[in-house]
Every structure is written in structure tokens, then in C-alpha cells.
Amino acid sequence: MENTETGRILIVEDDERLATLTRDYLQNNGLQVTVEGDGGKAVERILKERPDLVVLDLMLPGEDGISICRRVRGQYHGQILMLTARAEDLDEVLGLEMGADDYVAKPVRPRVLLARIRALLRRAVAPVEEEQEQAVSRLTFGPLVVDNAMREAWLNQASIELTSAEFDLLWLLCSNAGRVLSREEIFAQLRGIEYDGQDRSIDVRVSRIRPKIGDDPMHPRLIKTVRSKGYLFVKSD
């Protein structure tokens, strides 16, 4: 049994049977897991316990997952993995817009959930490792400055508010300026999983990043969509 990775996980799920099965499976794979079944208590527990990752169900008694995600995101800097209904694409998008780092559609396959959790936990520590390996940690494109060591970005010297996932994507695009990155490559780099051809999270994050860095969403000049290929961050002239 693979038991090489540890992390503190809080599952916010009102289905007691599902929560118990998920907890037992994750614990058997080396993770420390607690469960909260009441959405009304979730915000307090997340901010008090500061788990490494929250598995957050969308539909909860007391308070829904999107509201919880919105309320904690400014104060909680761990990873948030949202559980959504299979057909509710709008909820997936809203979850990402509120600051979720990833989502998994129900019914959840335990091995898929474990793989997503491990990928998020690895991503959370990756910036420290990358900082030691990369000589270049700050990139400048006119008024836009992106600093990977500090994990901050500025536009016209004003700090840009980015989620952890948005910063990771922005840095990946900036550090590959002038080269088209396919969705497959972006997924492999950021999430450590294979792109399934349907996941919209990268597209949602690009649409949120553009206005934050001063890019016109209707006529982007910095992050361009290259049809059937991927995304291109344009080098400054």
C-alpha cells in the first residue's frame, strides 16, 4: 500500500455513509482525515483547524459549498476540492470562481479522488521546491510583474489578488511566454493528471486572470487562445 504522502484533510459532506467511506479510504492511504456534516459549522472549522486541504460538497445543510468557499477563501490558503453533481457545469464554474482549486463530479471514484488530492497537496509545496531550482523568479511584462518566489503579482505597482491556482497558471504561462501551451501540458504541469478533454477549470481561470492583469477579455492581447491548440502568453515588444 502506498503511504508516502501525508496531509490533514477536512471532508465537509452531509452524506454520513459517503463521508465515512471516503474518510476510511483516505486514511488507509496515509492521510489524516476529519469530517464535518453541517455546512453551517464548516467555515468555523476550516478557519480554526487550518487543514491542508478541504473536500467540500456543493449541497450541504446550513450553508452551501459555494458560499462556504467564498467566505473562507480570503483567510484560508489551503487547497479546496469541490464535489459537484455531474450535470451541474454552472456550479463547477461558480466554485472555481469563488476560489476552489479543483473539482470532482459525483459519484466519486475513491482512486480518482485520492489522485486529485495528492496532486493538490504536491502543488501546494511545489513553489518552495521550484524556488530552489529556478534562477529566474521574477518576470516583467511592461506594467505587469509576476514574482514566483513571493507568489505575488503587480499591475502598475498595485498588488493583484489571485487565488493559489490562478497564480500557478499565470506563472506557468508567463514563464513560457511566446510558446503555446496545450491544455494537456497545462494539466500535466499544474495538476499532475491527464486532461480528459472536458474539464473547463483552465478556461475558467484564464477568463478570471485576464481582467486582473489588465487584459481585455473580449480582445486579449496578453493571454491569447490559440484555437485547437491551447494558450499563449504574448511576449512584450
C-alpha positions as YAML, in Angstrom:
chain: A
units: angstrom
residues:
- id: 1
  name: MET
  ca: [0.00, 0.00, 0.00]
- id: 2
  name: GLU
  ca: [1.32, 3.41, -0.97]
- id: 3
  name: ASN
  ca: [1.69, 5.52, 2.13]
- id: 4
  name: THR
  ca: [4.29, 8.08, 1.16]
- id: 5
  name: GLU
  ca: [2.23, 11.27, 1.36]
- id: 6
  name: THR
  ca: [0.56, 12.75, 4.41]
- id: 7
  name: GLY
  ca: [-1.77, 15.67, 4.78]
- id: 8
  name: ARG
  ca: [-4.55, 16.93, 7.03]
- id: 9
  name: ILE
  ca: [-7.89, 16.70, 5.22]
- id: 10
  name: LEU
  ca: [-11.29, 18.02, 6.30]
- id: 11
  name: ILE
  ca: [-14.26, 16.47, 4.49]
- id: 12
  name: VAL
  ca: [-17.37, 18.65, 4.52]
- id: 13
  name: GLU
  ca: [-20.12, 16.24, 3.47]
- id: 14
  name: ASP
  ca: [-23.61, 15.65, 4.89]
- id: 15
  name: ASP
  ca: [-23.99, 12.12, 3.48]
- id: 16
  name: GLU
  ca: [-22.71, 10.24, 6.53]
- id: 17
  name: ARG
  ca: [-22.17, 6.94, 4.73]
- id: 18
  name: LEU
  ca: [-20.24, 8.54, 1.87]
- id: 19
  name: ALA
  ca: [-18.20, 10.67, 4.26]
- id: 20
  name: THR
  ca: [-17.29, 7.62, 6.37]
- id: 21
  name: LEU
  ca: [-16.30, 5.52, 3.37]
- id: 22
  name: THR
  ca: [-14.24, 8.38, 1.95]
- id: 23
  name: ARG
  ca: [-12.57, 9.06, 5.29]
- id: 24
  name: ASP
  ca: [-11.64, 5.41, 5.78]
- id: 25
  name: TYR
  ca: [-10.23, 5.10, 2.24]
- id: 26
  name: LEU
  ca: [-8.12, 8.25, 2.54]
- id: 27
  name: GLN
  ca: [-6.87, 7.26, 6.00]
- id: 28
  name: ASN
  ca: [-5.86, 3.85, 4.67]
- id: 29
  name: ASN
  ca: [-3.74, 5.72, 2.14]
- id: 30
  name: GLY
  ca: [-1.82, 7.74, 4.70]
- id: 31
  name: LEU
  ca: [-3.92, 10.90, 5.07]
- id: 32
  name: GLN
  ca: [-5.24, 12.40, 8.32]
- id: 33
  name: VAL
  ca: [-8.97, 12.94, 7.87]
- id: 34
  name: THR
  ca: [-11.77, 14.58, 9.87]
- id: 35
  name: VAL
  ca: [-15.40, 15.05, 8.83]
- id: 36
  name: GLU
  ca: [-17.94, 17.85, 9.20]
- id: 37
  name: GLY
  ca: [-21.53, 17.17, 8.12]
- id: 38
  name: ASP
  ca: [-23.05, 20.60, 8.76]
- id: 39
  name: GLY
  ca: [-22.36, 23.38, 6.29]
- id: 40
  name: GLY
  ca: [-23.22, 25.93, 8.95]
- id: 41
  name: LYS
  ca: [-20.26, 24.82, 11.04]
- id: 42
  name: ALA
  ca: [-17.81, 24.36, 8.18]
- id: 43
  name: VAL
  ca: [-16.45, 27.91, 7.97]
- id: 44
  name: GLU
  ca: [-15.53, 27.99, 11.65]
- id: 45
  name: ARG
  ca: [-13.82, 24.60, 11.48]
- id: 46
  name: ILE
  ca: [-11.84, 25.43, 8.34]
- id: 47
  name: LEU
  ca: [-10.53, 28.69, 9.78]
- id: 48
  name: LYS
  ca: [-9.84, 27.21, 13.20]
- id: 49
  name: GLU
  ca: [-8.25, 23.89, 12.18]
- id: 50
  name: ARG
  ca: [-6.47, 25.11, 9.01]
- id: 51
  name: PRO
  ca: [-6.35, 21.71, 7.26]
- id: 52
  name: ASP
  ca: [-4.01, 21.26, 4.30]
- id: 53
  name: LEU
  ca: [-6.99, 20.53, 2.07]
- id: 54
  name: VAL
  ca: [-10.79, 20.73, 2.30]
- id: 55
  name: VAL
  ca: [-13.02, 18.33, 0.37]
- id: 56
  name: LEU
  ca: [-16.13, 20.49, 0.11]
- id: 57
  name: ASP
  ca: [-19.51, 19.19, -1.06]
- id: 58
  name: LEU
  ca: [-21.62, 21.63, -3.04]
- id: 59
  name: MET
  ca: [-25.01, 20.79, -1.50]
- id: 60
  name: LEU
  ca: [-24.99, 20.97, 2.30]
- id: 61
  name: PRO
  ca: [-27.45, 21.66, 5.09]
- id: 62
  name: GLY
  ca: [-26.93, 25.01, 6.79]
- id: 63
  name: GLU
  ca: [-24.78, 26.62, 4.07]
- id: 64
  name: ASP
  ca: [-23.87, 25.52, 0.55]
- id: 65
  name: GLY
  ca: [-20.34, 24.80, -0.62]
- id: 66
  name: ILE
  ca: [-20.04, 27.85, -2.88]
- id: 67
  name: SER
  ca: [-20.95, 30.19, -0.03]
- id: 68
  name: ILE
  ca: [-18.50, 28.44, 2.29]
- id: 69
  name: CYS
  ca: [-15.75, 28.67, -0.30]
- id: 70
  name: ARG
  ca: [-16.38, 32.39, -0.84]
- id: 71
  name: ARG
  ca: [-16.35, 33.13, 2.89]
- id: 72
  name: VAL
  ca: [-13.12, 31.30, 3.75]
- id: 73
  name: ARG
  ca: [-11.04, 31.96, 0.65]
- id: 74
  name: GLY
  ca: [-9.64, 35.30, 1.76]
- id: 75
  name: GLN
  ca: [-8.41, 33.90, 5.08]
- id: 76
  name: TYR
  ca: [-7.71, 30.24, 4.28]
- id: 77
  name: HIS
  ca: [-4.77, 29.50, 1.99]
- id: 78
  name: GLY
  ca: [-5.01, 25.71, 1.85]
- id: 79
  name: GLN
  ca: [-6.42, 23.74, -1.07]
- id: 80
  name: ILE
  ca: [-10.17, 23.42, -1.70]
- id: 81
  name: LEU
  ca: [-11.51, 20.49, -3.72]
- id: 82
  name: MET
  ca: [-15.19, 20.90, -4.57]
- id: 83
  name: LEU
  ca: [-17.58, 17.97, -5.07]
- id: 84
  name: THR
  ca: [-20.27, 18.73, -7.66]
- id: 85
  name: ALA
  ca: [-23.20, 16.97, -9.31]
- id: 86
  name: ARG
  ca: [-22.22, 15.50, -12.67]
- id: 87
  name: ALA
  ca: [-24.51, 17.65, -14.83]
- id: 88
  name: GLU
  ca: [-24.17, 20.94, -12.98]
- id: 89
  name: ASP
  ca: [-21.48, 22.64, -15.06]
- id: 90
  name: LEU
  ca: [-22.60, 26.06, -13.79]
- id: 91
  name: ASP
  ca: [-21.89, 25.02, -10.22]
- id: 92
  name: GLU
  ca: [-18.42, 23.81, -11.21]
- id: 93
  name: VAL
  ca: [-17.67, 27.19, -12.77]
- id: 94
  name: LEU
  ca: [-19.07, 29.10, -9.80]
- id: 95
  name: GLY
  ca: [-17.00, 27.01, -7.41]
- id: 96
  name: LEU
  ca: [-13.83, 27.83, -9.30]
- id: 97
  name: GLU
  ca: [-14.75, 31.50, -9.43]
- id: 98
  name: MET
  ca: [-15.20, 31.53, -5.66]
- id: 99
  name: GLY
  ca: [-11.67, 30.21, -5.23]
- id: 100
  name: ALA
  ca: [-11.89, 26.40, -5.35]
- id: 101
  name: ASP
  ca: [-8.67, 24.81, -6.63]
- id: 102
  name: ASP
  ca: [-10.25, 21.78, -8.29]
- id: 103
  name: TYR
  ca: [-13.49, 19.85, -8.51]
- id: 104
  name: VAL
  ca: [-14.59, 16.23, -8.84]
- id: 105
  name: ALA
  ca: [-18.01, 15.19, -10.13]
- id: 106
  name: LYS
  ca: [-20.18, 12.79, -8.18]
- id: 107
  name: PRO
  ca: [-20.43, 9.83, -7.97]
- id: 108
  name: VAL
  ca: [-16.85, 9.99, -6.73]
- id: 109
  name: ARG
  ca: [-14.45, 7.16, -7.51]
- id: 110
  name: PRO
  ca: [-12.16, 6.85, -4.49]
- id: 111
  name: ARG
  ca: [-8.98, 6.34, -6.52]
- id: 112
  name: VAL
  ca: [-9.73, 9.41, -8.64]
- id: 113
  name: LEU
  ca: [-10.42, 11.49, -5.53]
- id: 114
  name: LEU
  ca: [-7.17, 10.30, -3.93]
- id: 115
  name: ALA
  ca: [-5.21, 11.17, -7.09]
- id: 116
  name: ARG
  ca: [-6.71, 14.68, -7.20]
- id: 117
  name: ILE
  ca: [-5.99, 15.24, -3.50]
- id: 118
  name: ARG
  ca: [-2.37, 14.13, -3.87]
- id: 119
  name: ALA
  ca: [-1.93, 16.36, -6.91]
- id: 120
  name: LEU
  ca: [-3.24, 19.37, -4.97]
- id: 121
  name: LEU
  ca: [-1.05, 18.61, -1.96]
- id: 122
  name: ARG
  ca: [2.01, 18.30, -4.21]
- id: 123
  name: ARG
  ca: [1.13, 21.58, -5.90]
- id: 124
  name: ALA
  ca: [0.89, 23.30, -2.53]
- id: 125
  name: VAL
  ca: [4.55, 22.54, -1.73]
- id: 126
  name: ALA
  ca: [5.89, 22.75, -5.28]
- id: 127
  name: PRO
  ca: [6.60, 26.52, -5.25]
- id: 128
  name: VAL
  ca: [9.17, 26.07, -2.45]
- id: 129
  name: GLU
  ca: [10.96, 23.35, -4.38]
- id: 130
  name: GLU
  ca: [10.78, 25.28, -7.63]
- id: 131
  name: GLU
  ca: [12.19, 28.39, -5.98]
- id: 132
  name: GLN
  ca: [15.33, 26.45, -5.09]
- id: 133
  name: GLU
  ca: [15.68, 25.16, -8.65]
- id: 134
  name: GLN
  ca: [14.85, 28.23, -10.70]
- id: 135
  name: ALA
  ca: [17.32, 31.04, -11.17]
- id: 136
  name: VAL
  ca: [14.61, 33.34, -12.53]
- id: 137
  name: SER
  ca: [11.86, 34.04, -10.03]
- id: 138
  name: ARG
  ca: [10.56, 37.42, -11.25]
- id: 139
  name: LEU
  ca: [9.25, 38.23, -14.72]
- id: 140
  name: THR
  ca: [8.24, 41.66, -16.02]
- id: 141
  name: PHE
  ca: [5.96, 42.42, -18.95]
- id: 142
  name: GLY
  ca: [5.52, 46.17, -19.14]
- id: 143
  name: PRO
  ca: [3.39, 47.20, -16.13]
- id: 144
  name: LEU
  ca: [2.84, 43.55, -15.13]
- id: 145
  name: VAL
  ca: [5.28, 41.94, -12.68]
- id: 146
  name: VAL
  ca: [4.99, 38.32, -11.55]
- id: 147
  name: ASP
  ca: [7.20, 37.03, -8.73]
- id: 148
  name: ASN
  ca: [7.28, 33.27, -8.22]
- id: 149
  name: ALA
  ca: [9.41, 33.40, -5.06]
- id: 150
  name: MET
  ca: [6.95, 35.73, -3.33]
- id: 151
  name: ARG
  ca: [3.96, 34.22, -5.18]
- id: 152
  name: GLU
  ca: [2.65, 37.71, -5.89]
- id: 153
  name: ALA
  ca: [1.87, 39.76, -8.96]
- id: 154
  name: TRP
  ca: [1.51, 43.51, -9.52]
- id: 155
  name: LEU
  ca: [-0.07, 45.64, -12.22]
- id: 156
  name: ASN
  ca: [1.11, 49.24, -12.34]
- id: 157
  name: GLN
  ca: [2.69, 48.60, -8.91]
- id: 158
  name: ALA
  ca: [-0.68, 47.63, -7.41]
- id: 159
  name: SER
  ca: [-0.96, 44.13, -5.96]
- id: 160
  name: ILE
  ca: [-3.18, 41.72, -7.89]
- id: 161
  name: GLU
  ca: [-5.48, 39.46, -5.88]
- id: 162
  name: LEU
  ca: [-5.03, 35.92, -7.19]
- id: 163
  name: THR
  ca: [-6.01, 32.53, -5.81]
- id: 164
  name: SER
  ca: [-3.23, 29.97, -5.47]
- id: 165
  name: ALA
  ca: [-4.46, 28.13, -8.55]
- id: 166
  name: GLU
  ca: [-4.68, 31.36, -10.58]
- id: 167
  name: PHE
  ca: [-1.13, 32.33, -9.63]
- id: 168
  name: ASP
  ca: [0.19, 28.89, -10.60]
- id: 169
  name: LEU
  ca: [-1.43, 29.16, -14.01]
- id: 170
  name: LEU
  ca: [-0.28, 32.76, -14.56]
- id: 171
  name: TRP
  ca: [3.32, 31.88, -13.67]
- id: 172
  name: LEU
  ca: [3.28, 28.85, -15.96]
- id: 173
  name: LEU
  ca: [2.03, 30.96, -18.87]
- id: 174
  name: CYS
  ca: [4.43, 33.84, -18.15]
- id: 175
  name: SER
  ca: [7.45, 31.58, -17.75]
- id: 176
  name: ASN
  ca: [6.64, 30.09, -21.16]
- id: 177
  name: ALA
  ca: [5.93, 33.44, -22.84]
- id: 178
  name: GLY
  ca: [6.00, 33.18, -26.61]
- id: 179
  name: ARG
  ca: [5.17, 29.45, -26.61]
- id: 180
  name: VAL
  ca: [1.74, 27.88, -27.00]
- id: 181
  name: LEU
  ca: [0.88, 25.61, -24.08]
- id: 182
  name: SER
  ca: [-1.71, 22.93, -24.77]
- id: 183
  name: ARG
  ca: [-4.36, 22.09, -22.20]
- id: 184
  name: GLU
  ca: [-2.76, 18.67, -21.89]
- id: 185
  name: GLU
  ca: [0.56, 20.25, -20.96]
- id: 186
  name: ILE
  ca: [-1.04, 22.71, -18.55]
- id: 187
  name: PHE
  ca: [-2.89, 19.91, -16.76]
- id: 188
  name: ALA
  ca: [0.25, 17.80, -16.52]
- id: 189
  name: GLN
  ca: [2.28, 20.71, -15.14]
- id: 190
  name: LEU
  ca: [-0.26, 22.07, -12.66]
- id: 191
  name: ARG
  ca: [-2.32, 19.10, -11.61]
- id: 192
  name: GLY
  ca: [-0.25, 16.04, -12.38]
- id: 193
  name: ILE
  ca: [-3.14, 14.35, -14.14]
- id: 194
  name: GLU
  ca: [-4.13, 13.67, -17.73]
- id: 195
  name: TYR
  ca: [-6.52, 16.09, -19.42]
- id: 196
  name: ASP
  ca: [-9.85, 14.36, -20.08]
- id: 197
  name: GLY
  ca: [-10.91, 16.72, -22.86]
- id: 198
  name: GLN
  ca: [-13.89, 18.06, -20.89]
- id: 199
  name: ASP
  ca: [-12.54, 19.77, -17.78]
- id: 200
  name: ARG
  ca: [-13.18, 23.54, -18.02]
- id: 201
  name: SER
  ca: [-11.19, 24.68, -14.99]
- id: 202
  name: ILE
  ca: [-8.23, 26.02, -17.01]
- id: 203
  name: ASP
  ca: [-10.55, 28.05, -19.27]
- id: 204
  name: VAL
  ca: [-12.38, 29.48, -16.25]
- id: 205
  name: ARG
  ca: [-9.11, 30.50, -14.60]
- id: 206
  name: VAL
  ca: [-7.81, 32.15, -17.76]
- id: 207
  name: SER
  ca: [-11.05, 34.15, -18.01]
- id: 208
  name: ARG
  ca: [-10.62, 35.29, -14.40]
- id: 209
  name: ILE
  ca: [-6.91, 36.11, -14.76]
- id: 210
  name: ARG
  ca: [-7.29, 38.27, -17.88]
- id: 211
  name: PRO
  ca: [-9.08, 41.28, -16.32]
- id: 212
  name: LYS
  ca: [-6.89, 41.08, -13.23]
- id: 213
  name: ILE
  ca: [-3.73, 41.61, -15.31]
- id: 214
  name: GLY
  ca: [-5.28, 44.35, -17.43]
- id: 215
  name: ASP
  ca: [-6.10, 42.11, -20.40]
- id: 216
  name: ASP
  ca: [-9.32, 42.75, -22.34]
- id: 217
  name: PRO
  ca: [-11.38, 39.52, -22.08]
- id: 218
  name: MET
  ca: [-13.09, 40.27, -25.41]
- id: 219
  name: HIS
  ca: [-9.89, 41.17, -27.26]
- id: 220
  name: PRO
  ca: [-7.00, 39.71, -25.23]
- id: 221
  name: ARG
  ca: [-3.50, 40.86, -26.08]
- id: 222
  name: LEU
  ca: [-1.56, 39.11, -23.29]
- id: 223
  name: ILE
  ca: [-3.15, 35.68, -22.91]
- id: 224
  name: LYS
  ca: [-4.36, 34.55, -26.31]
- id: 225
  name: THR
  ca: [-6.48, 31.50, -27.02]
- id: 226
  name: VAL
  ca: [-4.99, 29.55, -29.90]
- id: 227
  name: ARG
  ca: [-7.82, 27.56, -31.43]
- id: 228
  name: SER
  ca: [-7.47, 23.78, -31.11]
- id: 229
  name: LYS
  ca: [-4.04, 24.21, -29.50]
- id: 230
  name: GLY
  ca: [-4.14, 25.99, -26.14]
- id: 231
  name: TYR
  ca: [-2.98, 29.28, -24.65]
- id: 232
  name: LEU
  ca: [-0.18, 31.69, -25.48]
- id: 233
  name: PHE
  ca: [1.23, 34.41, -23.23]
- id: 234
  name: VAL
  ca: [2.49, 37.08, -25.61]
- id: 235
  name: LYS
  ca: [5.96, 38.45, -25.04]
- id: 236
  name: SER
  ca: [6.30, 42.21, -24.70]
- id: 237
  name: ASP
  ca: [7.51, 44.02, -27.79]
...
